[in-house]
């Protein structure tokens, strides 16, 4: 992944999710000048838009499953 490429981070809102880790990462990227979009919810629509642009969504899940 290129350092200056746009990164879209989708965070779920399920019970038991602690967003502090992702917020720390997003803040660090933004501080370094990396373009970041943080989205809460809308995963189905985001997948449709991603595929419409010829890309495949990539999903990262923490070891806890959240």
PDB file of C-alpha atoms in Angstrom:
ATOM      1  CA  UNK A   1       0.000   0.000   0.000  1.00  0.00           C
ATOM      2  CA  UNK A   2       1.393   3.393  -0.950  1.00  0.00           C
ATOM      3  CA  UNK A   3       1.874   5.868   1.873  1.00  0.00           C
ATOM      4  CA  UNK A   4      -0.069   8.613   0.037  1.00  0.00           C
ATOM      5  CA  UNK A   5      -2.939   6.402  -1.179  1.00  0.00           C
ATOM      6  CA  UNK A   6      -6.393   6.990   0.257  1.00  0.00           C
ATOM      7  CA  UNK A   7      -7.303   4.537   3.003  1.00  0.00           C
ATOM      8  CA  UNK A   8     -10.953   3.913   3.892  1.00  0.00           C
ATOM      9  CA  UNK A   9     -11.465   2.385   7.333  1.00  0.00           C
ATOM     10  CA  UNK A  10     -14.928   0.994   8.134  1.00  0.00           C
ATOM     11  CA  UNK A  11     -15.597   0.484  11.827  1.00  0.00           C
ATOM     12  CA  UNK A  12     -18.527  -1.640  12.977  1.00  0.00           C
ATOM     13  CA  UNK A  13     -20.742  -0.650  15.845  1.00  0.00           C
ATOM     14  CA  UNK A  14     -21.370  -4.043  17.427  1.00  0.00           C
ATOM     15  CA  UNK A  15     -21.373  -4.638  21.148  1.00  0.00           C
ATOM     16  CA  UNK A  16     -17.945  -5.207  22.635  1.00  0.00           C
ATOM     17  CA  UNK A  17     -16.066  -3.193  20.038  1.00  0.00           C
ATOM     18  CA  UNK A  18     -13.378  -0.902  21.439  1.00  0.00           C
ATOM     19  CA  UNK A  19     -12.575   1.697  18.775  1.00  0.00           C
ATOM     20  CA  UNK A  20      -9.511   3.085  20.590  1.00  0.00           C
ATOM     21  CA  UNK A  21      -7.022   1.001  18.596  1.00  0.00           C
ATOM     22  CA  UNK A  22      -8.364   2.005  15.206  1.00  0.00           C
ATOM     23  CA  UNK A  23      -8.623   5.630  16.326  1.00  0.00           C
ATOM     24  CA  UNK A  24      -4.949   5.567  17.313  1.00  0.00           C
ATOM     25  CA  UNK A  25      -3.993   4.169  13.890  1.00  0.00           C
ATOM     26  CA  UNK A  26      -6.157   6.656  11.981  1.00  0.00           C
ATOM     27  CA  UNK A  27      -4.736   9.570  13.999  1.00  0.00           C
ATOM     28  CA  UNK A  28      -1.173   8.416  13.293  1.00  0.00           C
ATOM     29  CA  UNK A  29      -1.840   8.131   9.548  1.00  0.00           C
ATOM     30  CA  UNK A  30      -3.498  11.555   9.449  1.00  0.00           C
ATOM     31  CA  UNK A  31      -0.597  13.115  11.377  1.00  0.00           C
ATOM     32  CA  UNK A  32       1.801  11.751   8.741  1.00  0.00           C
ATOM     33  CA  UNK A  33      -0.343  13.302   6.006  1.00  0.00           C
ATOM     34  CA  UNK A  34      -1.945  10.094   4.765  1.00  0.00           C
ATOM     35  CA  UNK A  35      -5.486  10.628   3.450  1.00  0.00           C
ATOM     36  CA  UNK A  36      -7.904   8.620   5.610  1.00  0.00           C
ATOM     37  CA  UNK A  37     -11.690   8.301   5.589  1.00  0.00           C
ATOM     38  CA  UNK A  38     -13.285   6.772   8.679  1.00  0.00           C
ATOM     39  CA  UNK A  39     -16.740   5.250   8.117  1.00  0.00           C
ATOM     40  CA  UNK A  40     -19.093   3.860  10.738  1.00  0.00           C
ATOM     41  CA  UNK A  41     -21.601   1.382   9.328  1.00  0.00           C
ATOM     42  CA  UNK A  42     -22.654   1.247   5.650  1.00  0.00           C
ATOM     43  CA  UNK A  43     -20.602  -1.870   4.860  1.00  0.00           C
ATOM     44  CA  UNK A  44     -23.028  -3.206   2.245  1.00  0.00           C
ATOM     45  CA  UNK A  45     -23.085   0.076   0.319  1.00  0.00           C
ATOM     46  CA  UNK A  46     -19.304   0.464   0.651  1.00  0.00           C
ATOM     47  CA  UNK A  47     -18.832  -3.009  -0.846  1.00  0.00           C
ATOM     48  CA  UNK A  48     -21.091  -2.133  -3.785  1.00  0.00           C
ATOM     49  CA  UNK A  49     -19.143   1.070  -4.476  1.00  0.00           C
ATOM     50  CA  UNK A  50     -15.800  -0.720  -4.173  1.00  0.00           C
ATOM     51  CA  UNK A  51     -16.807  -3.478  -6.609  1.00  0.00           C
ATOM     52  CA  UNK A  52     -18.298  -0.932  -9.033  1.00  0.00           C
ATOM     53  CA  UNK A  53     -14.806   0.538  -9.315  1.00  0.00           C
ATOM     54  CA  UNK A  54     -13.319  -2.846 -10.175  1.00  0.00           C
ATOM     55  CA  UNK A  55     -11.792  -3.450  -6.749  1.00  0.00           C
ATOM     56  CA  UNK A  56     -12.343  -6.162  -4.175  1.00  0.00           C
ATOM     57  CA  UNK A  57     -13.067  -5.143  -0.579  1.00  0.00           C
ATOM     58  CA  UNK A  58     -10.385  -6.179   1.915  1.00  0.00           C
ATOM     59  CA  UNK A  59     -11.363  -7.012   5.463  1.00  0.00           C
ATOM     60  CA  UNK A  60      -9.122  -7.040   8.510  1.00  0.00           C
ATOM     61  CA  UNK A  61     -10.467  -8.529  11.719  1.00  0.00           C
ATOM     62  CA  UNK A  62      -8.781  -8.262  15.095  1.00  0.00           C
ATOM     63  CA  UNK A  63      -7.760 -11.466  16.893  1.00  0.00           C
ATOM     64  CA  UNK A  64     -10.814 -11.081  19.148  1.00  0.00           C
ATOM     65  CA  UNK A  65     -13.084 -11.254  16.111  1.00  0.00           C
ATOM     66  CA  UNK A  66     -14.212  -7.630  16.330  1.00  0.00           C
TER      67      UNK A  66
END
